[in-house]
Short mmCIF file of C-alpha atoms and ligand atoms in Angstrom, two decimals:
data_model
loop_
_atom_site.label_atom_id
_atom_site.label_comp_id
_atom_site.label_asym_id
_atom_site.label_seq_id
_atom_site.Cartn_x
_atom_site.Cartn_y
_atom_site.Cartn_z
CA UNK A 9 22.32 14.23 -11.06
CA UNK A 10 22.54 10.44 -11.28
CA UNK A 11 19.06 9.20 -12.11
CA UNK A 12 17.83 5.64 -11.84
CA UNK A 13 14.64 4.77 -13.70
CA UNK A 14 13.09 1.67 -12.20
CA UNK A 15 11.01 0.50 -15.13
CA UNK A 16 8.16 -1.82 -14.18
CA UNK A 17 6.22 -2.79 -17.30
CA UNK A 18 6.40 -6.15 -19.09
CA UNK A 19 6.31 -4.56 -22.56
CA UNK A 20 9.29 -2.38 -23.53
CA UNK A 21 7.30 -0.79 -26.42
CA UNK A 22 4.39 0.23 -24.14
CA UNK A 23 3.42 3.80 -23.36
CA UNK A 24 5.32 3.34 -20.10
CA UNK A 25 8.31 2.49 -22.29
CA UNK A 26 7.75 5.73 -24.22
CA UNK A 27 7.78 7.69 -20.94
CA UNK A 28 10.96 5.89 -19.91
CA UNK A 29 12.60 6.86 -23.22
CA UNK A 30 11.36 10.46 -23.02
CA UNK A 31 12.77 10.76 -19.49
CA UNK A 32 16.10 9.22 -20.50
CA UNK A 33 16.35 11.69 -23.37
CA UNK A 34 15.25 14.76 -21.37
CA UNK A 35 17.49 13.99 -18.39
CA UNK A 36 20.43 13.23 -20.68
CA UNK A 37 19.90 16.55 -22.44
CA UNK A 38 19.97 18.23 -19.01
CA UNK A 39 23.38 16.69 -18.33
CA UNK A 40 22.18 13.96 -15.96
CA UNK A 41 23.49 10.39 -16.03
CA UNK A 42 20.65 7.88 -16.44
CA UNK A 43 20.48 4.18 -15.65
CA UNK A 44 17.41 2.07 -16.37
CA UNK A 45 16.63 -0.93 -14.18
CA UNK A 46 14.10 -2.87 -16.26
CA UNK A 47 12.64 -5.15 -13.60
CA UNK A 48 10.73 -7.51 -15.93
CA UNK A 49 13.63 -7.78 -18.40
CA UNK A 50 15.97 -8.57 -15.50
CA UNK A 51 13.58 -11.27 -14.32
CA UNK A 52 13.44 -9.49 -10.98
CA UNK A 53 11.76 -11.75 -8.43
CA UNK A 54 8.78 -10.09 -6.74
CA UNK A 55 8.53 -12.50 -3.82
CA UNK A 56 10.71 -12.32 -0.74
CA UNK A 57 11.96 -15.73 0.40
CA UNK A 58 14.91 -17.98 1.22
CA UNK A 59 16.30 -17.41 -2.25
CA UNK A 60 17.08 -13.79 -1.29
CA UNK A 61 19.97 -14.89 0.91
CA UNK A 62 23.28 -16.63 0.28
CA UNK A 63 23.28 -18.10 3.78
CA UNK A 64 20.74 -18.51 6.57
CA UNK A 65 21.06 -17.00 10.02
CA UNK A 66 18.25 -19.30 11.12
CA UNK A 67 17.61 -22.24 8.74
CA UNK A 68 14.61 -23.42 10.82
CA UNK A 69 12.50 -20.29 10.72
CA UNK A 70 12.42 -17.61 8.03
CA UNK A 71 12.20 -14.21 9.73
CA UNK A 72 12.63 -12.03 6.64
CA UNK A 73 13.73 -8.86 8.42
CA UNK A 74 16.29 -10.71 10.52
CA UNK A 75 17.71 -12.51 7.48
CA UNK A 76 17.82 -9.22 5.57
CA UNK A 77 19.76 -7.54 8.41
CA UNK A 78 22.16 -10.51 8.48
CA UNK A 79 22.62 -10.47 4.70
CA UNK A 80 23.27 -6.72 4.80
CA UNK A 81 26.06 -7.25 7.36
CA UNK A 82 27.56 -10.22 5.52
CA UNK A 83 27.10 -9.02 1.94
CA UNK A 84 24.94 -12.08 1.39
CA UNK A 85 22.13 -11.05 -0.92
CA UNK A 86 20.97 -12.77 -4.12
CA UNK A 87 22.42 -11.12 -7.26
CA UNK A 88 19.19 -9.30 -8.26
CA UNK A 89 18.99 -7.62 -4.83
CA UNK A 90 22.71 -6.77 -4.79
CA UNK A 91 22.32 -5.15 -8.19
CA UNK A 92 19.21 -3.20 -7.16
CA UNK A 93 20.95 -1.93 -4.00
CA UNK A 94 23.97 -0.87 -6.03
CA UNK A 95 21.70 1.03 -8.47
CA UNK A 96 19.98 2.89 -5.62
CA UNK A 97 23.30 3.77 -3.97
CA UNK A 98 24.47 5.24 -7.26
CA UNK A 99 21.30 7.29 -7.80
CA UNK A 100 20.48 10.76 -6.52
CA UNK A 101 17.03 10.62 -8.10
CA UNK A 102 15.03 7.39 -8.37
CA UNK A 103 12.07 7.39 -10.76
CA UNK A 104 9.66 4.48 -10.56
CA UNK A 105 7.90 4.21 -13.92
CA UNK A 106 4.87 1.94 -13.92
CA UNK A 107 1.20 1.59 -14.84
CA UNK A 108 -1.61 1.78 -12.31
CA UNK A 109 -2.81 -1.78 -11.84
CA UNK A 110 -5.73 -2.16 -9.44
CA UNK A 111 -5.23 1.25 -7.89
CA UNK A 112 -1.60 0.75 -7.09
CA UNK A 113 1.66 -0.24 -8.79
CA UNK A 114 2.17 -3.73 -10.29
CA UNK A 115 3.25 -6.42 -7.82
CA UNK A 116 6.83 -6.31 -9.10
CA UNK A 117 7.22 -2.78 -7.65
CA UNK A 118 5.99 -3.92 -4.25
CA UNK A 119 8.38 -6.88 -4.50
CA UNK A 120 11.24 -4.52 -5.32
CA UNK A 121 10.47 -2.59 -2.12
CA UNK A 122 9.97 -5.75 -0.04
CA UNK A 123 13.30 -7.24 -1.13
CA UNK A 124 15.51 -4.16 -1.60
CA UNK A 125 14.51 -1.66 1.13
CA UNK A 126 16.34 -3.77 3.70
CA UNK A 127 17.25 -2.92 7.30
CA UNK A 128 20.78 -1.59 7.64
CA UNK A 129 20.68 -0.14 4.16
CA UNK A 130 17.47 1.90 4.38
CA UNK A 131 16.25 1.85 8.00
CA UNK A 132 16.88 0.52 11.50
CA UNK A 133 18.58 1.59 14.73
CA UNK A 134 16.89 4.98 14.73
CA UNK A 135 17.30 5.48 10.96
CA UNK A 136 13.95 6.22 9.30
CA UNK A 137 12.00 9.03 7.67
CA UNK A 138 14.20 12.15 7.47
CA UNK A 139 17.13 10.19 8.91
CA UNK A 140 16.49 7.06 6.80
CA UNK A 141 19.30 5.39 4.93
CA UNK A 142 18.28 6.98 1.63
CA UNK A 143 18.04 10.55 3.00
CA UNK A 144 19.30 13.13 0.53
CA UNK A 145 17.98 11.19 -2.47
CA UNK A 146 14.79 12.09 -4.29
CA UNK A 147 12.10 9.69 -5.48
CA UNK A 148 9.42 10.23 -8.11
CA UNK A 149 6.62 7.79 -8.82
CA UNK A 150 5.52 8.21 -12.44
CA UNK A 151 2.32 6.30 -13.05
CA UNK A 152 0.01 5.85 -16.04
CA UNK A 153 -3.68 4.99 -15.94
CA UNK A 154 -6.76 4.66 -18.12
CA UNK A 155 -8.94 6.56 -15.63
CA UNK A 156 -9.52 10.30 -15.97
CA UNK A 157 -7.77 12.93 -13.88
CA UNK A 158 -11.06 13.95 -12.28
CA UNK A 159 -11.82 10.36 -11.22
CA UNK A 160 -8.66 10.44 -9.05
CA UNK A 161 -9.82 13.41 -6.95
CA UNK A 162 -11.38 13.57 -3.47
CA UNK A 163 -14.88 13.68 -4.96
CA UNK A 164 -13.97 11.52 -7.93
CA UNK A 165 -14.99 7.90 -8.46
CA UNK A 166 -11.68 6.44 -7.23
CA UNK A 167 -10.75 9.02 -4.61
CA UNK A 168 -7.67 11.17 -4.23
CA UNK A 169 -4.57 9.88 -6.04
CA UNK A 170 -2.04 10.64 -3.30
CA UNK A 171 -4.34 9.05 -0.75
CA UNK A 172 -4.58 5.89 -2.92
CA UNK A 173 -0.82 5.79 -3.34
CA UNK A 174 -0.10 6.59 0.30
CA UNK A 175 1.37 3.13 1.15
CA UNK A 176 3.98 3.55 -1.61
CA UNK A 177 4.68 7.23 -0.90
CA UNK A 178 4.92 6.55 2.84
CA UNK A 179 7.33 3.65 2.25
CA UNK A 180 9.55 5.85 0.09
CA UNK A 181 9.62 8.45 2.87
CA UNK A 182 10.11 5.77 5.57
CA UNK A 183 13.44 4.83 3.98
CA UNK A 184 14.49 8.48 3.76
CA UNK A 185 13.70 9.68 0.25
CA UNK A 186 12.51 13.20 -0.40
CA UNK A 187 9.32 12.15 -2.16
CA UNK A 188 8.15 14.26 -5.08
CA UNK A 189 4.45 14.61 -5.83
CA UNK A 190 3.59 11.59 -8.01
CA UNK A 191 3.53 12.22 -11.73
CA UNK A 192 0.22 11.00 -13.08
CA UNK A 193 -0.53 10.32 -16.75
CA UNK A 194 -4.29 9.71 -17.06
CA UNK A 195 -6.41 8.40 -19.96
CA UNK A 196 -3.44 6.81 -21.66
CA UNK A 197 -5.56 4.73 -24.03
CA UNK A 198 -7.70 7.65 -25.22
CA UNK A 199 -5.76 8.70 -28.34
CA UNK A 200 -2.35 9.27 -29.89
CA UNK A 201 -2.78 12.99 -29.31
CA UNK A 202 -3.40 12.35 -25.62
CA UNK A 203 -0.25 10.21 -25.40
CA UNK A 204 1.83 12.89 -27.16
CA UNK A 205 0.49 15.55 -24.77
CA UNK A 206 1.24 13.32 -21.78
CA UNK A 207 4.83 12.80 -22.92
CA UNK A 208 5.26 16.56 -23.37
CA UNK A 209 3.79 17.18 -19.87
CA UNK A 210 6.18 14.68 -18.34
CA UNK A 211 9.23 16.18 -20.04
CA UNK A 212 8.17 19.65 -18.82
CA UNK A 213 7.81 18.29 -15.29
CA UNK A 214 11.26 16.66 -15.39
CA UNK A 215 12.88 19.81 -16.77
CA UNK A 216 11.54 21.75 -13.76
CA UNK A 217 11.92 18.99 -11.14
CA UNK A 218 15.12 20.47 -9.65
CA UNK A 219 13.16 23.52 -8.48
CA UNK A 220 10.29 21.57 -6.94
CA UNK A 221 9.68 21.18 -3.22
CA UNK A 222 9.15 17.56 -2.12
CA UNK A 223 5.88 16.41 -0.54
CA UNK A 224 5.34 17.26 3.10
CA UNK A 225 5.73 14.57 5.73
CA UNK A 226 5.74 15.20 9.45
CA UNK A 227 9.18 15.16 11.04
CA UNK A 228 10.31 13.11 14.04
CA UNK A 229 9.86 16.08 16.38
CA UNK A 230 6.15 16.33 15.53
CA UNK A 231 5.38 13.00 17.27
CA UNK A 232 5.03 12.06 20.92
CA UNK A 233 6.05 8.79 22.59
CA UNK A 234 2.85 7.11 21.33
CA UNK A 235 3.74 7.75 17.66
CA UNK A 236 0.96 10.32 17.62
CA UNK A 237 1.18 13.92 16.48
CA UNK A 238 1.74 16.21 19.48
CA UNK A 239 -1.45 18.11 20.43
CA UNK A 240 -0.11 21.42 19.14
CA UNK A 241 0.85 19.95 15.72
CA UNK A 242 -1.76 20.21 12.99
CA UNK A 243 -2.00 17.11 10.77
CA UNK A 244 -0.81 18.15 7.33
CA UNK A 245 -0.42 15.08 5.13
CA UNK A 246 -3.08 13.62 2.88
CA UNK A 247 -3.53 10.57 5.15
CA UNK A 248 -3.54 12.10 8.63
CA UNK A 249 -6.42 14.01 10.22
CA UNK A 250 -6.86 16.13 13.35
C1 FMN B 321 -4.08 -5.63 -14.39
C2 FMN B 321 -4.49 -4.25 -14.78
C3 FMN B 321 -5.10 -3.45 -13.83
C4 FMN B 321 -5.45 -2.13 -14.14
N1 FMN B 321 -5.98 -1.34 -13.16
C5 FMN B 321 -6.26 -0.03 -13.42
C6 FMN B 321 -6.73 0.83 -12.38
O1 FMN B 321 -6.87 0.44 -11.22
N2 FMN B 321 -6.99 2.12 -12.69
C7 FMN B 321 -6.82 2.61 -13.97
O2 FMN B 321 -7.09 3.81 -14.18
N3 FMN B 321 -6.35 1.82 -14.97
C8 FMN B 321 -6.06 0.52 -14.71
N4 FMN B 321 -5.56 -0.30 -15.71
C9 FMN B 321 -5.21 0.31 -17.02
C10 FMN B 321 -3.73 0.64 -17.08
O3 FMN B 321 -3.34 1.52 -16.04
C11 FMN B 321 -3.35 1.26 -18.42
O4 FMN B 321 -3.70 0.35 -19.43
C12 FMN B 321 -1.87 1.56 -18.50
O5 FMN B 321 -1.54 2.57 -17.58
C13 FMN B 321 -1.51 2.03 -19.89
O6 FMN B 321 -0.12 2.10 -20.03
P1 FMN B 321 0.65 1.07 -21.01
O7 FMN B 321 0.06 1.30 -22.40
O8 FMN B 321 2.08 1.48 -20.91
O9 FMN B 321 0.38 -0.30 -20.51
C14 FMN B 321 -5.23 -1.62 -15.45
C15 FMN B 321 -4.65 -2.46 -16.41
C16 FMN B 321 -4.28 -3.75 -16.09
C17 FMN B 321 -3.64 -4.63 -17.14
#
């Protein structure tokens, strides 16, 4: 399986870097091809803007979605976006490796989504969720944190992890990915032993990932014309309630 690791940490020698290396090694051992997109090292821009496009459909008013759709049709993206799109097209599994910064991923990950998950490529004209442009690919968010596991639970100090990460997980599903349960490495700064154990846990998870069922998201047929779950459908995701 072609695996893209989107690495979003400014320090290559960080613990996130160690997880990136452990994944590269484990996946390689399993016969998978691995590419690393190191967003900070590439100088990936995290802000959408005019610079994303080689030409302007409307030079007087920047409607980002419209310019993205135009650039998709005309092959007119900035080089960092073109490269990121090419990496995703190549990949069957996309791993986003990043620290938890203020209860979400660093801004560069959001910028990667803002600038790369463009209409035409990932969604639009009836393409979204299970029929999104990236359908058939898997995505795994691997995130490190200093907080404890129990603090990221429903009754924990910070609340449930998947609920916190819902905007990212939902976006990954919106564009079509089969989204795997996030991989969470807590208490990273506690000790060397903790870090060793976390690396071992992650490698075990990756070795078994092929047999895992992706997270549940409601399918198109579960919704009515108001974008609401049909009365007979029970809400089953972490962010929807009956
Ligand atoms: C800007 C910033 C924000 C952070 N926010 C959180 C947070 O919301 N929750 C948490 O548990 N840890 C938080 N941390 C701690 C980092 O998640 C932790 O240091 C990192 O995951 C360790 O991995 P590293 O050694 O690869 O950097 C934050 C750290 C920084 C620098």
